[in-house]
mmCIF file of C-alpha atoms in Angstrom:
data_model
loop_
_atom_site.group_PDB
_atom_site.id
_atom_site.type_symbol
_atom_site.label_atom_id
_atom_site.label_comp_id
_atom_site.label_asym_id
_atom_site.label_seq_id
_atom_site.Cartn_x
_atom_site.Cartn_y
_atom_site.Cartn_z
ATOM 1 C CA MET A 985 146.305 63.887 81.591
ATOM 2 C CA LYS A 986 149.825 65.129 82.635
ATOM 3 C CA THR A 987 150.875 64.335 78.921
ATOM 4 C CA LYS A 988 147.732 66.432 77.546
ATOM 5 C CA ILE A 989 148.835 69.403 79.773
ATOM 6 C CA LEU A 990 152.401 69.219 78.750
ATOM 7 C CA THR A 991 151.686 69.009 75.168
ATOM 8 C CA GLY A 992 149.148 71.917 75.638
ATOM 9 C CA LEU A 993 151.740 74.081 76.997
ATOM 10 C CA ALA A 994 154.435 73.238 74.535
ATOM 11 C CA VAL A 995 151.947 74.024 71.761
ATOM 12 C CA LEU A 996 151.017 77.529 73.433
ATOM 13 C CA ILE A 997 155.045 78.189 73.808
ATOM 14 C CA VAL A 998 155.699 77.492 70.212
ATOM 15 C CA GLY A 999 152.842 79.574 69.236
ATOM 16 C CA LEU A 1000 153.741 82.506 71.441
ATOM 17 C CA LEU A 1001 157.475 82.311 70.521
ATOM 18 C CA GLY A 1002 156.229 82.374 66.677
ATOM 19 C CA TRP A 1003 154.071 85.393 67.329
ATOM 20 C CA THR A 1004 156.672 87.356 69.068
ATOM 21 C CA ILE A 1005 159.230 86.755 66.173
ATOM 22 C CA HIS A 1006 156.942 87.739 63.531
ATOM 23 C CA HIS A 1007 155.835 90.842 65.325
ATOM 24 C CA ALA A 1008 159.432 91.920 66.238
ATOM 25 C CA ALA A 1009 160.391 91.578 62.671
ATOM 26 C CA SER A 1010 157.382 93.098 61.361
ATOM 27 C CA ALA A 1011 157.916 96.042 63.886
ATOM 28 C CA GLY A 1012 161.305 96.590 62.170
ATOM 29 C CA ARG A 1013 163.261 95.578 65.324
ATOM 30 C CA THR A 1014 164.836 92.542 63.958
ATOM 31 C CA PRO A 1015 165.742 92.400 60.269
ATOM 32 C CA ALA A 1016 164.602 89.158 58.571
ATOM 33 C CA ALA A 1017 167.529 88.926 56.308
ATOM 34 C CA LYS A 1018 170.903 88.090 57.606
ATOM 35 C CA ALA A 1019 173.301 91.161 58.136
ATOM 36 C CA TYR A 1020 176.665 89.327 58.461
ATOM 37 C CA ASN A 1021 178.299 87.128 55.958
ATOM 38 C CA GLU A 1022 179.393 84.114 57.961
ATOM 39 C CA SER A 1023 181.727 82.911 55.355
ATOM 40 C CA ALA A 1024 183.363 86.330 54.385
ATOM 41 C CA ASP A 1025 187.044 86.801 55.405
ATOM 42 C CA GLY A 1026 187.018 89.846 57.639
ATOM 43 C CA ALA A 1027 190.592 91.044 56.668
ATOM 44 C CA ARG A 1028 189.438 91.263 53.041
ATOM 45 C CA GLN A 1029 186.318 93.106 53.973
ATOM 46 C CA VAL A 1030 188.353 95.575 55.952
ATOM 47 C CA GLU A 1031 190.683 96.070 53.083
ATOM 48 C CA ALA A 1032 188.015 96.766 50.525
ATOM 49 C CA ALA A 1033 186.239 99.256 52.896
ATOM 50 C CA VAL A 1034 189.552 101.124 53.607
ATOM 51 C CA GLN A 1035 190.162 101.377 49.815
ATOM 52 C CA GLU A 1036 186.687 102.703 49.374
ATOM 53 C CA ALA A 1037 187.211 105.061 52.211
ATOM 54 C CA GLN A 1038 190.336 106.295 50.455
ATOM 55 C CA SER A 1039 188.620 106.965 47.043
ATOM 56 C CA GLY A 1040 185.927 108.877 48.664
ATOM 57 C CA ASN A 1041 187.738 110.622 51.623
ATOM 58 C CA LYS A 1042 185.685 108.719 54.351
ATOM 59 C CA ARG A 1043 186.070 106.998 57.592
ATOM 60 C CA VAL A 1044 185.648 103.057 57.853
ATOM 61 C CA LEU A 1045 182.718 101.878 60.261
ATOM 62 C CA ILE A 1046 183.318 98.313 61.301
ATOM 63 C CA GLN A 1047 180.423 96.613 63.113
ATOM 64 C CA PHE A 1048 181.473 93.129 64.674
ATOM 65 C CA GLY A 1049 178.543 90.922 65.264
ATOM 66 C CA ALA A 1050 176.547 87.765 64.559
ATOM 67 C CA ASN A 1051 173.291 86.656 63.030
ATOM 68 C CA TRP A 1052 172.278 85.198 66.154
ATOM 69 C CA CYS A 1053 172.664 88.498 68.194
ATOM 70 C CA ALA A 1054 169.726 90.380 68.282
ATOM 71 C CA TRP A 1055 171.311 93.590 69.556
ATOM 72 C CA CYS A 1056 173.555 93.471 66.322
ATOM 73 C CA LEU A 1057 170.682 92.947 64.319
ATOM 74 C CA ARG A 1058 168.801 95.696 65.929
ATOM 75 C CA LEU A 1059 171.821 97.939 65.320
ATOM 76 C CA HIS A 1060 172.097 97.049 61.830
ATOM 77 C CA GLY A 1061 168.257 97.672 61.499
ATOM 78 C CA LEU A 1062 168.429 101.076 62.966
ATOM 79 C CA CYS A 1063 171.175 102.251 60.627
ATOM 80 C CA SER A 1064 169.503 100.772 57.519
ATOM 81 C CA SER A 1065 166.054 102.233 58.476
ATOM 82 C CA ASP A 1066 166.877 105.612 60.159
ATOM 83 C CA ARG A 1067 167.065 108.073 57.487
ATOM 84 C CA SER A 1068 169.490 110.560 59.167
ATOM 85 C CA LEU A 1069 171.701 107.659 60.152
ATOM 86 C CA ARG A 1070 171.778 106.300 56.554
ATOM 87 C CA GLN A 1071 172.576 109.553 55.018
ATOM 88 C CA GLU A 1072 175.402 110.034 57.620
ATOM 89 C CA LEU A 1073 176.782 106.575 56.924
ATOM 90 C CA GLU A 1074 176.429 106.982 53.096
ATOM 91 C CA GLY A 1075 178.020 110.367 53.058
ATOM 92 C CA HIS A 1076 181.009 109.793 55.360
ATOM 93 C CA TYR A 1077 181.453 106.127 56.012
ATOM 94 C CA SER A 1078 182.499 102.827 54.272
ATOM 95 C CA VAL A 1079 180.667 100.377 56.490
ATOM 96 C CA VAL A 1080 181.514 96.664 57.135
ATOM 97 C CA LEU A 1081 179.480 94.221 59.033
ATOM 98 C CA ILE A 1082 182.049 91.424 60.118
ATOM 99 C CA ASP A 1083 180.813 88.065 61.509
ATOM 100 C CA VAL A 1084 182.587 86.808 64.540
ATOM 101 C CA SER A 1085 180.499 83.692 65.235
ATOM 102 C CA ASN A 1086 182.259 80.661 66.847
ATOM 103 C CA GLY A 1087 185.541 82.508 66.794
ATOM 104 C CA HIS A 1088 185.262 83.566 62.584
ATOM 105 C CA ASN A 1089 187.297 86.396 62.021
ATOM 106 C CA ARG A 1090 188.990 86.394 65.646
ATOM 107 C CA ASP A 1091 192.394 87.863 64.276
ATOM 108 C CA ILE A 1092 190.707 90.841 62.739
ATOM 109 C CA LEU A 1093 188.593 91.478 65.781
ATOM 110 C CA ALA A 1094 191.743 90.966 68.067
ATOM 111 C CA LYS A 1095 193.180 93.638 65.941
ATOM 112 C CA PHE A 1096 190.549 96.421 66.623
ATOM 113 C CA ALA A 1097 189.282 95.425 70.155
ATOM 114 C CA PRO A 1098 191.086 96.963 73.219
ATOM 115 C CA ARG A 1099 193.011 94.539 74.951
ATOM 116 C CA GLY A 1100 191.556 93.192 78.053
ATOM 117 C CA SER A 1101 188.431 94.723 77.288
ATOM 118 C CA ALA A 1102 185.076 92.755 78.367
ATOM 119 C CA LEU A 1103 183.859 92.484 74.708
ATOM 120 C CA GLY A 1104 180.237 92.090 73.785
ATOM 121 C CA LEU A 1105 178.385 92.424 70.808
ATOM 122 C CA PRO A 1106 177.781 94.286 68.646
ATOM 123 C CA PHE A 1107 181.306 96.223 68.826
ATOM 124 C CA LEU A 1108 182.183 99.347 66.840
ATOM 125 C CA ALA A 1109 185.481 100.411 65.427
ATOM 126 C CA VAL A 1110 186.243 103.450 63.450
ATOM 127 C CA LEU A 1111 189.184 103.673 61.131
ATOM 128 C CA ASP A 1112 190.876 106.378 59.272
ATOM 129 C CA ALA A 1113 190.924 106.178 55.464
ATOM 130 C CA GLU A 1114 194.503 104.679 55.994
ATOM 131 C CA GLY A 1115 192.852 101.789 57.942
ATOM 132 C CA ALA A 1116 194.314 103.046 61.370
ATOM 133 C CA LEU A 1117 192.113 102.551 64.487
ATOM 134 C CA LEU A 1118 190.624 105.789 65.654
ATOM 135 C CA ARG A 1119 187.866 104.428 68.088
ATOM 136 C CA SER A 1120 186.826 101.190 69.235
ATOM 137 C CA GLN A 1121 183.520 100.828 71.644
ATOM 138 C CA SER A 1122 180.422 98.840 72.546
ATOM 139 C CA PRO A 1123 177.392 100.658 71.431
ATOM 140 C CA ALA A 1124 175.904 100.177 74.717
ATOM 141 C CA GLU A 1125 175.772 104.083 75.506
ATOM 142 C CA PHE A 1126 173.197 104.196 72.516
ATOM 143 C CA VAL A 1127 170.811 101.633 74.270
ATOM 144 C CA GLU A 1128 167.206 103.058 75.145
ATOM 145 C CA GLY A 1129 164.539 100.744 76.163
ATOM 146 C CA GLY A 1130 164.436 97.781 73.836
ATOM 147 C CA GLY A 1131 166.578 99.253 71.176
ATOM 148 C CA TYR A 1132 169.187 102.039 70.241
ATOM 149 C CA ASN A 1133 168.636 105.801 70.131
ATOM 150 C CA ALA A 1134 169.127 106.941 66.704
ATOM 151 C CA GLY A 1135 170.305 110.444 68.005
ATOM 152 C CA ARG A 1136 173.101 109.034 70.092
ATOM 153 C CA MET A 1137 174.330 106.726 67.373
ATOM 154 C CA LEU A 1138 174.166 109.912 65.123
ATOM 155 C CA ALA A 1139 175.994 111.999 67.392
ATOM 156 C CA PHE A 1140 178.611 109.114 67.670
ATOM 157 C CA LEU A 1141 179.111 109.003 63.998
ATOM 158 C CA LYS A 1142 179.548 112.755 63.513
ATOM 159 C CA SER A 1143 182.049 112.841 66.242
ATOM 160 C CA ASN A 1144 184.325 110.600 64.421
ATOM 161 C CA ARG A 1145 184.272 112.172 60.976
#
């Protein structure tokens, strides 16, 4: 009897988890595809973004994160799906997403993260076209409810042009 109850609970939990993941992804809160290249060299990614920024007279926006981080994927999803954000990013930024899972790209993260800060993910850094750090911060101030506020993110981007 006890085994049947435990088995039933396990099936129910797995079913609810699958339903939750499916509906979160279909609602656009979590992109299904991986946003972060887990094998990419972050220093090379930044170098390529700086070159692109120089040729297009843009800033560089670095989003440090990981594919296992729901908030990282939410931020990436918002920037990809919101028309105003997408236009701002395409017109004024060279965007690079750097994976920092399990210490990956630790050196490039340390270069742009403020010393002694309590760093969480995702984490943003804005560079000028020469690759100099202009601003770094957590996007926590953009959080609203279970996601990010597109207007606050857009204001952040415009203030760093």
